[in-house]
């Protein structure tokens, strides 16, 4: 079996086992950024349907090369204002909404013949200066304006915690995200159902704290390539 498939099935099994220990199912988002389209096809044939991309041009090229594949594309990278039109048109999910202005643009630009765009708000859970995302304080104030936007569907929260933390610190960060989501659901009478948290290095901690979607790149694809090779 291809090493890629071995790693993929191993991750799938690991996630299923962890999820069954802790709670309901956890969706695996395969982060294919910088990886060639042939690898996306290989995983697709093995049953993978959700793929995440960080770089718009790279993601659009892959979509263009796979027009008849029943893939759900997730945008997970930093969003510049001039990219929102293509993101809103060609992706089903956006995990990295970090400003109200970006949500307003995605809402305006989502084609009317498509279902609402699923979005997660990115939270700067460890309050790092270098990282984008809402602070926990800002977050509560943007929920109502987000709910007023008809062409986007607020699904939950996403975070990328500080790297190189101990397991207990990882868990504490993920728990903060899960707690604030529960608070939002209660306060605004919502049923946000997505906690996009956990990557290759911290998926166990994330699932233990209630992740519903893990975003896995390296553990499936191996080290990322420097530039996109399609
Ligand atoms: C690259 C990336 C991932 C995947 O990270 P790995 O450590 O390779 O699993 C997940 N989420 C985001 C937002 C990313 O940019």
XYZ file of N, CA and C and ligand atoms in Angstrom:
705
model
N 0.859 -1.213 0.000
C 0.000 0.000 0.000
C 0.884 1.249 0.000
N 0.436 2.276 -0.690
C 1.167 3.547 -0.697
C 1.344 4.068 0.729
N 2.518 4.626 1.035
C 2.703 5.241 2.361
C 1.619 6.292 2.661
N 1.229 7.033 1.633
C 0.177 8.043 1.839
C -1.099 7.374 2.368
N -1.477 6.273 1.761
C -2.703 5.595 2.201
C -2.532 4.954 3.570
N -1.337 4.420 3.817
C -1.088 3.856 5.155
C -1.264 4.920 6.223
N -0.678 6.093 5.979
C -0.788 7.172 6.976
C -2.238 7.627 7.106
N -2.923 7.704 5.980
C -4.322 8.148 5.993
C -5.196 7.192 6.813
N -5.087 5.893 6.523
C -5.932 4.942 7.255
C -5.559 4.910 8.738
N -4.273 5.075 9.026
C -3.856 5.090 10.435
C -4.478 6.285 11.167
N -4.494 7.443 10.511
C -5.096 8.627 11.139
C -6.600 8.444 11.311
N -7.223 7.887 10.301
C -8.666 7.671 10.390
C -9.013 6.774 11.568
N -8.217 5.715 11.710
C -8.479 4.788 12.806
C -8.234 5.456 14.155
N -7.129 6.199 14.241
C -6.815 6.897 15.487
C -7.957 7.844 15.872
N -8.439 8.592 14.899
C -9.495 9.571 15.174
C -10.787 8.859 15.591
N -11.101 7.781 14.895
C -12.316 7.038 15.273
C -12.222 6.494 16.695
N -11.050 5.964 17.027
C -10.882 5.423 18.377
C -10.996 6.509 19.441
N -10.318 7.613 19.209
C -10.369 8.702 20.196
C -11.786 9.246 20.315
N -12.433 9.395 19.163
C -13.783 9.959 19.179
C -14.732 9.043 19.942
N -14.587 7.743 19.756
C -15.522 6.845 20.436
C -15.248 6.818 21.942
N -14.000 7.108 22.348
C -13.727 7.197 23.789
C -14.373 8.426 24.411
N -14.445 9.503 23.631
C -14.808 10.769 24.255
C -16.243 11.202 23.991
N -16.694 11.100 22.785
C -18.042 11.613 22.503
C -18.438 11.258 21.097
N -19.255 12.069 20.484
C -19.799 11.812 19.140
C -18.724 11.938 18.045
N -19.097 11.683 16.820
C -18.111 11.598 15.738
C -17.277 12.865 15.530
N -16.089 12.662 15.035
C -15.182 13.757 14.709
C -14.872 13.655 13.225
N -15.084 14.748 12.525
C -14.820 14.737 11.081
C -13.344 14.996 10.817
N -12.816 14.253 9.876
C -11.423 14.451 9.471
C -11.375 15.356 8.236
N -10.731 16.502 8.410
C -10.483 17.398 7.290
C -9.040 17.190 6.850
N -8.841 16.712 5.636
C -7.487 16.468 5.125
C -6.939 17.780 4.564
N -5.878 18.278 5.186
C -5.322 19.576 4.774
C -4.287 19.332 3.672
N -4.718 19.589 2.442
C -3.915 19.230 1.271
C -3.091 20.391 0.742
N -2.954 21.456 1.528
C -2.193 22.621 1.063
C -0.791 22.195 0.631
N -0.364 22.728 -0.474
C 0.944 22.489 -1.111
C 1.105 21.066 -1.675
N 0.146 20.205 -1.453
C 0.307 18.825 -1.941
C -0.325 18.683 -3.331
N 0.214 17.796 -4.151
C -0.281 17.670 -5.531
C -1.685 17.092 -5.618
N -2.347 17.414 -6.704
C -3.728 16.997 -6.918
C -3.835 15.465 -6.987
N -2.787 14.805 -7.439
C -2.819 13.338 -7.499
C -3.023 12.746 -6.102
N -2.459 13.393 -5.094
C -2.630 12.877 -3.727
C -4.062 13.089 -3.231
N -4.660 14.199 -3.651
C -6.068 14.418 -3.310
C -6.917 13.309 -3.940
N -6.619 12.986 -5.198
C -7.375 11.920 -5.879
C -7.204 10.574 -5.180
N -5.997 10.295 -4.755
C -5.733 9.023 -4.066
C -6.583 8.914 -2.794
N -6.623 9.987 -2.040
C -7.413 9.945 -0.799
C -8.911 9.912 -1.103
N -9.290 10.596 -2.147
C -10.702 10.587 -2.547
C -11.153 9.156 -2.831
N -10.324 8.431 -3.580
C -10.667 7.038 -3.903
C -10.743 6.189 -2.653
N -10.025 6.600 -1.612
C -10.068 5.859 -0.345
C -11.233 6.321 0.539
N -12.029 7.270 0.031
C -13.241 7.656 0.757
C -13.220 9.040 1.381
N -12.114 9.765 1.275
C -12.044 11.093 1.894
C -12.840 12.108 1.068
N -13.645 12.918 1.717
C -14.463 13.886 0.982
C -14.221 15.345 1.383
N -13.642 15.586 2.549
C -13.428 16.967 3.010
C -11.941 17.304 2.918
N -11.639 18.368 2.171
C -10.259 18.794 2.004
C -10.125 20.268 2.370
N -9.016 20.602 3.017
C -8.763 21.977 3.442
C -7.588 22.581 2.705
N -7.746 23.827 2.300
C -6.683 24.554 1.599
C -6.446 25.901 2.268
N -5.183 26.322 2.276
C -4.798 27.611 2.858
C -4.574 28.693 1.841
N -4.160 28.265 0.649
C -3.749 29.233 -0.356
C -4.774 29.196 -1.469
N -5.367 30.368 -1.735
C -6.490 30.400 -2.664
C -6.121 29.851 -4.046
N -5.023 30.345 -4.613
C -4.702 29.932 -5.993
C -4.470 28.430 -6.081
N -3.770 27.904 -5.108
C -3.485 26.470 -5.047
C -4.804 25.682 -4.948
N -5.685 26.147 -4.090
C -6.965 25.466 -3.907
C -7.822 25.515 -5.171
N -7.854 26.681 -5.810
C -8.679 26.819 -7.017
C -8.152 25.938 -8.150
N -6.838 25.845 -8.245
C -6.257 24.991 -9.297
C -6.681 23.550 -9.089
N -6.625 23.095 -7.856
C -7.024 21.705 -7.589
C -8.494 21.494 -7.906
N -9.327 22.448 -7.518
C -10.759 22.313 -7.821
C -10.986 22.228 -9.324
N -10.244 23.060 -10.044
C -10.379 23.098 -11.496
C -9.985 21.760 -12.120
N -8.988 21.109 -11.525
C -8.520 19.827 -12.059
C -9.411 18.659 -11.627
N -10.317 18.897 -10.681
C -11.179 17.816 -10.160
C -12.650 18.221 -10.238
N -13.115 18.600 -11.436
C -14.442 19.226 -11.504
C -15.588 18.306 -11.107
N -15.453 17.015 -11.329
C -16.613 16.141 -11.096
C -16.483 15.318 -9.832
N -15.602 15.739 -8.966
C -15.437 15.018 -7.709
C -16.354 15.638 -6.660
N -16.974 14.756 -5.904
C -17.918 15.207 -4.896
C -17.160 15.585 -3.612
N -16.351 16.661 -3.725
C -15.495 17.072 -2.602
C -16.089 18.303 -1.942
N -16.047 18.342 -0.613
C -16.383 19.555 0.129
C -15.069 20.280 0.423
N -14.932 21.487 -0.136
C -13.696 22.261 0.018
C -13.824 23.251 1.169
N -12.815 23.253 2.017
C -12.790 24.136 3.190
C -11.627 25.110 3.032
N -11.893 26.394 3.196
C -10.799 27.369 3.196
C -10.381 27.607 4.640
N -9.078 27.423 4.921
C -8.630 27.513 6.321
C -7.498 28.516 6.511
N -7.142 29.251 5.457
C -5.974 30.131 5.550
C -6.329 31.579 5.834
N -5.302 32.418 5.989
C -5.537 33.852 6.197
C -6.314 34.433 5.010
N -7.215 35.387 5.292
C -8.087 35.923 4.240
C -7.814 37.404 4.028
N -7.372 37.743 2.815
C -7.268 39.163 2.458
C -8.585 39.563 1.804
N -8.936 40.846 1.989
C -10.227 41.319 1.462
C -10.390 41.053 -0.022
N -9.316 41.197 -0.775
C -9.473 41.033 -2.229
C -9.630 39.570 -2.652
N -9.604 38.649 -1.696
C -9.780 37.223 -2.023
C -11.174 36.704 -1.677
N -11.987 37.547 -1.037
C -13.257 37.015 -0.525
C -14.207 36.578 -1.636
N -14.126 37.238 -2.796
C -15.081 36.886 -3.853
C -14.894 35.425 -4.279
N -13.668 35.056 -4.567
C -13.414 33.674 -5.005
C -13.637 32.683 -3.857
N -13.273 33.077 -2.659
C -13.477 32.155 -1.526
C -14.965 31.877 -1.349
N -15.782 32.925 -1.426
C -17.215 32.735 -1.182
C -17.866 31.935 -2.302
N -17.280 31.981 -3.471
C -17.869 31.303 -4.609
C -17.462 29.832 -4.687
N -16.221 29.549 -4.351
C -15.690 28.215 -4.647
C -15.514 27.299 -3.439
N -15.784 27.791 -2.261
C -15.630 26.935 -1.080
C -16.989 26.760 -0.394
N -17.125 25.653 0.349
C -18.357 25.416 1.105
C -18.224 25.862 2.545
N -16.996 25.854 3.024
C -16.701 26.225 4.403
C -15.533 27.205 4.436
N -15.588 28.131 5.400
C -14.436 28.987 5.691
C -14.221 28.931 7.204
N -13.038 28.458 7.609
C -12.771 28.288 9.047
C -12.055 29.480 9.660
N -11.591 30.403 8.824
C -10.634 31.404 9.296
C -11.194 32.820 9.235
N -12.475 32.970 9.525
C -13.073 34.311 9.537
C -12.617 35.011 10.816
N -11.833 36.081 10.656
C -11.219 36.709 11.827
C -11.576 38.189 11.986
N -12.457 38.685 11.096
C -12.938 40.061 11.214
C -14.379 40.102 10.725
N -15.168 40.983 11.309
C -16.554 41.130 10.858
C -16.598 41.563 9.394
N -15.675 42.451 9.041
C -15.630 42.959 7.664
C -15.500 41.818 6.641
N -14.713 40.811 6.977
C -14.544 39.664 6.074
C -15.864 38.893 5.954
N -16.555 38.725 7.069
C -17.844 38.015 7.035
C -18.854 38.788 6.187
N -18.849 40.108 6.315
C -19.781 40.938 5.532
C -19.508 40.770 4.041
N -18.246 40.758 3.680
C -17.905 40.588 2.254
C -18.272 39.193 1.758
N -17.974 38.178 2.542
C -18.321 36.811 2.128
C -19.830 36.694 1.940
N -20.563 37.327 2.832
C -22.025 37.289 2.759
C -22.536 37.970 1.488
N -21.967 39.148 1.204
C -22.393 39.908 0.013
C -22.071 39.159 -1.268
N -20.939 38.443 -1.243
C -20.419 37.879 -2.489
C -20.811 36.424 -2.701
N -21.452 35.819 -1.722
C -21.878 34.429 -1.893
C -22.952 34.386 -2.978
N -22.752 33.595 -4.040
C -23.766 33.553 -5.107
C -25.113 33.098 -4.555
N -26.182 33.747 -5.016
C -27.506 33.482 -4.435
C -28.031 32.093 -4.748
N -27.506 31.473 -5.806
C -27.987 30.130 -6.146
C -27.269 29.037 -5.363
N -26.389 29.426 -4.449
C -25.694 28.429 -3.636
C -26.226 28.492 -2.199
N -26.132 27.370 -1.489
C -26.566 27.400 -0.092
C -25.657 28.337 0.714
N -26.105 28.768 1.896
C -25.261 29.660 2.690
C -23.867 29.062 2.925
N -22.896 29.940 2.966
C -21.513 29.535 3.216
C -21.355 29.214 4.703
N -20.816 28.049 5.007
C -20.584 27.672 6.401
C -19.335 28.368 6.914
N -19.456 29.045 8.035
C -18.251 29.701 8.549
C -17.989 29.373 10.021
N -16.702 29.360 10.335
C -16.258 29.307 11.726
C -15.480 30.588 12.004
N -15.619 31.079 13.206
C -14.858 32.259 13.611
C -13.538 31.794 14.217
N -12.459 32.369 13.708
C -11.153 32.011 14.254
C -10.906 32.793 15.535
N -10.519 32.064 16.558
C -10.290 32.676 17.873
C -8.806 32.574 18.206
N -8.245 33.691 18.618
C -6.838 33.714 19.031
C -6.784 33.259 20.492
N -6.819 31.958 20.651
C -7.146 31.360 21.948
C -6.048 31.571 22.989
N -4.798 31.712 22.527
C -3.712 31.963 23.484
C -3.285 33.429 23.486
N -4.119 34.273 22.863
C -3.867 35.717 22.827
C -2.439 36.018 22.372
N -2.037 35.425 21.262
C -0.694 35.661 20.734
C -0.704 36.878 19.819
N 0.318 37.730 19.972
C 0.356 38.956 19.166
C 0.460 38.651 17.685
N 1.193 37.595 17.349
C 1.476 37.311 15.945
C 0.305 36.617 15.256
N -0.694 36.212 16.006
C -1.710 35.367 15.391
C -3.016 36.121 15.173
N -3.684 35.799 14.056
C -4.958 36.456 13.819
C -6.068 35.719 14.553
N -7.243 36.336 14.543
C -8.379 35.735 15.237
C -8.955 36.700 16.250
N -10.209 36.476 16.585
C -10.874 37.291 17.597
C -10.328 36.935 18.974
N -10.243 37.924 19.835
C -9.955 37.600 21.229
C -11.259 37.102 21.848
N -11.154 36.428 22.976
C -12.369 35.924 23.617
C -13.323 37.072 23.928
N -12.760 38.229 24.267
C -13.613 39.388 24.595
C -14.361 39.909 23.377
N -13.638 40.020 22.257
C -14.277 40.542 21.032
C -15.379 39.623 20.518
N -15.152 38.332 20.754
C -15.993 37.320 20.135
C -17.482 37.514 20.431
N -17.802 37.715 21.690
C -19.213 37.812 22.087
C -19.909 38.946 21.319
N -19.177 40.046 21.116
C -19.765 41.216 20.460
C -20.014 41.048 18.969
N -19.383 40.087 18.327
C -19.595 39.948 16.880
C -20.637 38.891 16.532
N -21.131 38.174 17.511
C -22.067 37.083 17.189
C -23.346 37.624 16.548
N -23.959 38.623 17.174
C -25.235 39.109 16.624
C -25.093 39.674 15.219
N -24.094 40.535 14.973
C -23.928 40.992 13.581
C -23.690 39.842 12.601
N -23.009 38.800 13.026
C -22.781 37.642 12.131
C -24.105 36.945 11.815
N -24.967 36.836 12.829
C -26.226 36.119 12.641
C -27.158 36.857 11.686
N -26.935 38.166 11.558
C -27.791 38.961 10.680
C -27.457 38.746 9.199
N -26.394 38.048 8.911
C -25.962 37.875 7.519
C -26.572 36.589 6.948
N -27.474 36.763 5.980
C -28.283 35.622 5.520
C -27.552 34.607 4.659
N -26.501 35.036 3.988
C -25.837 34.105 3.067
C -24.654 33.381 3.680
N -24.462 33.614 4.970
C -23.482 32.798 5.674
C -24.167 32.144 6.860
N -23.692 30.951 7.166
C -24.266 30.193 8.277
C -23.161 30.004 9.317
N -23.328 30.652 10.448
C -22.332 30.506 11.510
C -22.422 29.099 12.087
N -21.321 28.336 11.986
C -21.328 26.942 12.434
C -20.541 26.717 13.720
N -19.564 27.600 13.989
C -18.800 27.364 15.211
C -17.520 28.154 15.261
N -16.546 27.599 15.977
C -15.297 28.297 16.253
C -14.107 27.447 15.812
N -13.031 28.154 15.491
C -11.785 27.484 15.106
C -10.635 28.128 15.867
N -9.654 27.325 16.248
C -8.462 27.901 16.872
C -7.221 27.108 16.494
N -6.116 27.831 16.487
C -4.790 27.229 16.304
C -3.985 27.614 17.544
N -3.908 26.752 18.535
C -3.205 27.146 19.760
C -1.704 27.314 19.523
N -1.077 27.934 20.474
C 0.372 28.109 20.440
C 1.024 26.724 20.311
N 2.056 26.661 19.483
C 2.740 25.371 19.267
C 3.618 25.042 20.473
N 4.095 23.835 20.500
C 5.063 23.399 21.526
C 4.565 23.578 22.942
N 3.369 23.174 23.175
C 2.868 23.222 24.532
C 2.763 21.810 25.076
N 2.716 21.713 26.384
C 2.496 20.406 26.992
C 1.059 19.971 26.721
N 0.798 18.699 26.918
C -0.556 18.202 26.698
C -1.553 18.929 27.596
N -1.186 19.185 28.834
C -2.165 19.839 29.715
C -2.433 21.280 29.275
N -1.390 21.949 28.757
C -1.616 23.312 28.237
C -2.456 23.280 26.955
N -2.188 22.287 26.101
C -3.012 22.150 24.888
C -4.474 21.978 25.279
N -4.670 21.097 26.238
C -6.054 20.819 26.629
C -6.721 22.043 27.225
N -5.963 22.813 27.998
C -6.546 24.018 28.596
C -6.990 25.003 27.508
N -6.182 25.146 26.459
C -6.565 26.060 25.367
C -7.826 25.567 24.667
N -7.861 24.280 24.344
C -9.032 23.742 23.647
C -10.280 23.828 24.527
N -10.076 23.653 25.807
C -11.231 23.734 26.705
C -11.788 25.156 26.721
N -10.896 26.150 26.675
C -11.388 27.541 26.620
C -12.272 27.746 25.390
N -11.857 27.168 24.267
C -12.650 27.334 23.047
C -14.010 26.633 23.192
N -13.981 25.404 23.716
C -15.239 24.662 23.887
C -16.158 25.389 24.867
N -15.571 25.939 25.926
C -16.393 26.635 26.930
C -17.036 27.888 26.353
N -16.268 28.638 25.563
C -16.847 29.883 25.043
C -17.935 29.548 24.010
N -17.758 28.449 23.279
C -18.828 28.059 22.346
C -20.113 27.695 23.112
N -19.947 26.974 24.196
C -21.126 26.620 25.005
C -21.795 27.880 25.552
N -20.969 28.830 25.961
C -21.513 30.089 26.492
C -22.288 30.849 25.407
N -21.722 30.887 24.212
C -22.393 31.571 23.095
C -23.728 30.889 22.792
N -23.701 29.566 22.750
C -24.941 28.835 22.453
C -26.026 29.164 23.470
N -25.622 29.242 24.710
C -26.612 29.514 25.746
C -27.115 30.956 25.658
N -26.155 31.874 25.566
C -26.494 33.286 25.604
C -27.343 33.735 24.420
N -27.052 33.173 23.239
C -27.768 33.601 22.042
C -28.776 32.561 21.572
N -28.993 31.566 22.395
C -29.947 30.508 22.050
C -29.640 29.883 20.688
N -28.402 29.457 20.532
C -27.939 28.896 19.257
C -27.575 27.427 19.431
N -27.343 26.783 18.298
C -26.867 25.403 18.330
C -25.630 25.276 17.449
N -24.640 26.120 17.708
C -23.396 26.002 16.943
C -22.835 24.613 17.191
N -22.528 23.907 16.090
C -22.211 22.479 16.226
C -20.786 22.125 15.831
N -19.973 23.134 15.523
C -18.634 22.823 15.024
C -17.546 23.449 15.883
N -16.661 22.596 16.370
C -15.431 23.062 17.013
C -14.288 22.547 16.158
N -13.751 23.455 15.329
C -12.674 23.086 14.413
C -11.370 23.247 15.166
N -10.933 22.173 15.781
C -9.698 22.252 16.563
C -8.975 20.919 16.563
N -7.645 20.997 16.518
C -6.802 19.813 16.459
C -6.113 19.707 15.116
N -4.776 19.598 15.167
C -3.960 19.402 13.975
C -3.069 18.188 14.259
N -2.106 17.926 13.379
C -1.322 16.688 13.537
C -0.733 16.537 14.938
N -0.226 17.640 15.489
C 0.522 17.537 16.745
C -0.357 17.534 17.997
N -1.618 17.892 17.850
C -2.413 18.036 19.082
C -3.830 17.475 18.954
N -4.022 16.553 18.014
C -5.403 16.092 17.809
C -5.954 15.329 19.002
N -5.086 14.634 19.731
C -5.611 13.875 20.871
C -6.189 14.812 21.928
N -5.441 15.887 22.205
C -5.937 16.860 23.188
C -7.229 17.501 22.696
N -7.267 17.808 21.413
C -8.444 18.484 20.858
C -9.682 17.597 20.961
N -9.523 16.329 20.622
C -10.686 15.432 20.665
C -11.121 15.216 22.121
N -10.149 15.135 22.999
C -10.502 14.974 24.418
C -11.331 16.145 24.931
N -11.155 17.330 24.314
C -11.899 18.514 24.768
C -13.113 18.812 23.895
N -13.472 17.893 23.012
C -14.744 18.060 22.308
C -14.657 18.541 20.879
N -13.495 18.425 20.251
C -13.402 18.793 18.834
C -14.436 18.025 18.013
N -15.012 18.692 17.007
C -15.883 17.971 16.073
C -15.244 17.874 14.691
N -14.157 18.608 14.478
C -13.471 18.542 13.184
C -11.985 18.784 13.402
N -11.167 17.802 13.011
C -9.718 17.988 13.112
C -9.153 18.261 11.724
N -8.155 19.130 11.685
C -7.560 19.543 10.403
C -6.155 18.960 10.322
N -5.996 17.895 9.545
C -4.746 17.138 9.583
C -3.998 17.244 8.257
N -2.784 17.760 8.316
C -1.936 17.852 7.129
C -0.780 16.865 7.212
N 0.248 17.266 7.948
C 1.511 16.516 7.997
C 1.346 15.038 8.322
N 0.505 14.696 9.253
C 0.390 13.291 9.670
C -0.170 12.411 8.558
N -0.842 13.026 7.587
C -1.344 12.252 6.438
C -0.388 12.368 5.253
N -0.035 13.608 4.916
C 0.696 13.849 3.663
C 2.204 13.819 3.832
N 2.693 13.875 5.051
C 4.123 14.046 5.262
C 4.453 15.527 5.266
N 5.742 15.838 5.287
C 6.152 17.241 5.344
C 5.626 18.003 4.135
N 5.295 19.288 4.392
C 4.753 20.080 3.293
C 5.825 20.432 2.278
N 5.416 20.542 1.028
C 6.327 20.957 -0.017
C 6.472 22.475 0.033
N 7.647 22.958 -0.392
C 7.914 24.406 -0.312
C 6.998 25.189 -1.234
N 6.826 24.701 -2.438
C 5.891 25.387 -3.329
C 4.941 24.351 -3.878
N 3.807 24.818 -4.290
C 2.772 23.890 -4.736
C 3.209 23.184 -6.012
N 3.117 21.882 -6.016
C 3.389 21.086 -7.221
C 2.092 20.395 -7.585
N 1.470 20.845 -8.636
C 0.194 20.227 -8.988
C 0.448 19.147 -10.032
C -1.538 23.697 7.833
C -2.714 23.808 8.693
C -3.248 22.680 9.333
C -2.599 21.309 9.274
O -1.456 21.307 10.078
P -0.595 19.977 10.329
O 0.220 20.315 11.521
O 0.225 19.779 9.106
O -1.531 18.869 10.567
C -4.404 22.850 10.068
N -5.012 24.045 10.195
C -4.523 25.151 9.599
C -5.248 26.437 9.768
C -3.358 25.070 8.849
O -2.880 26.169 8.284
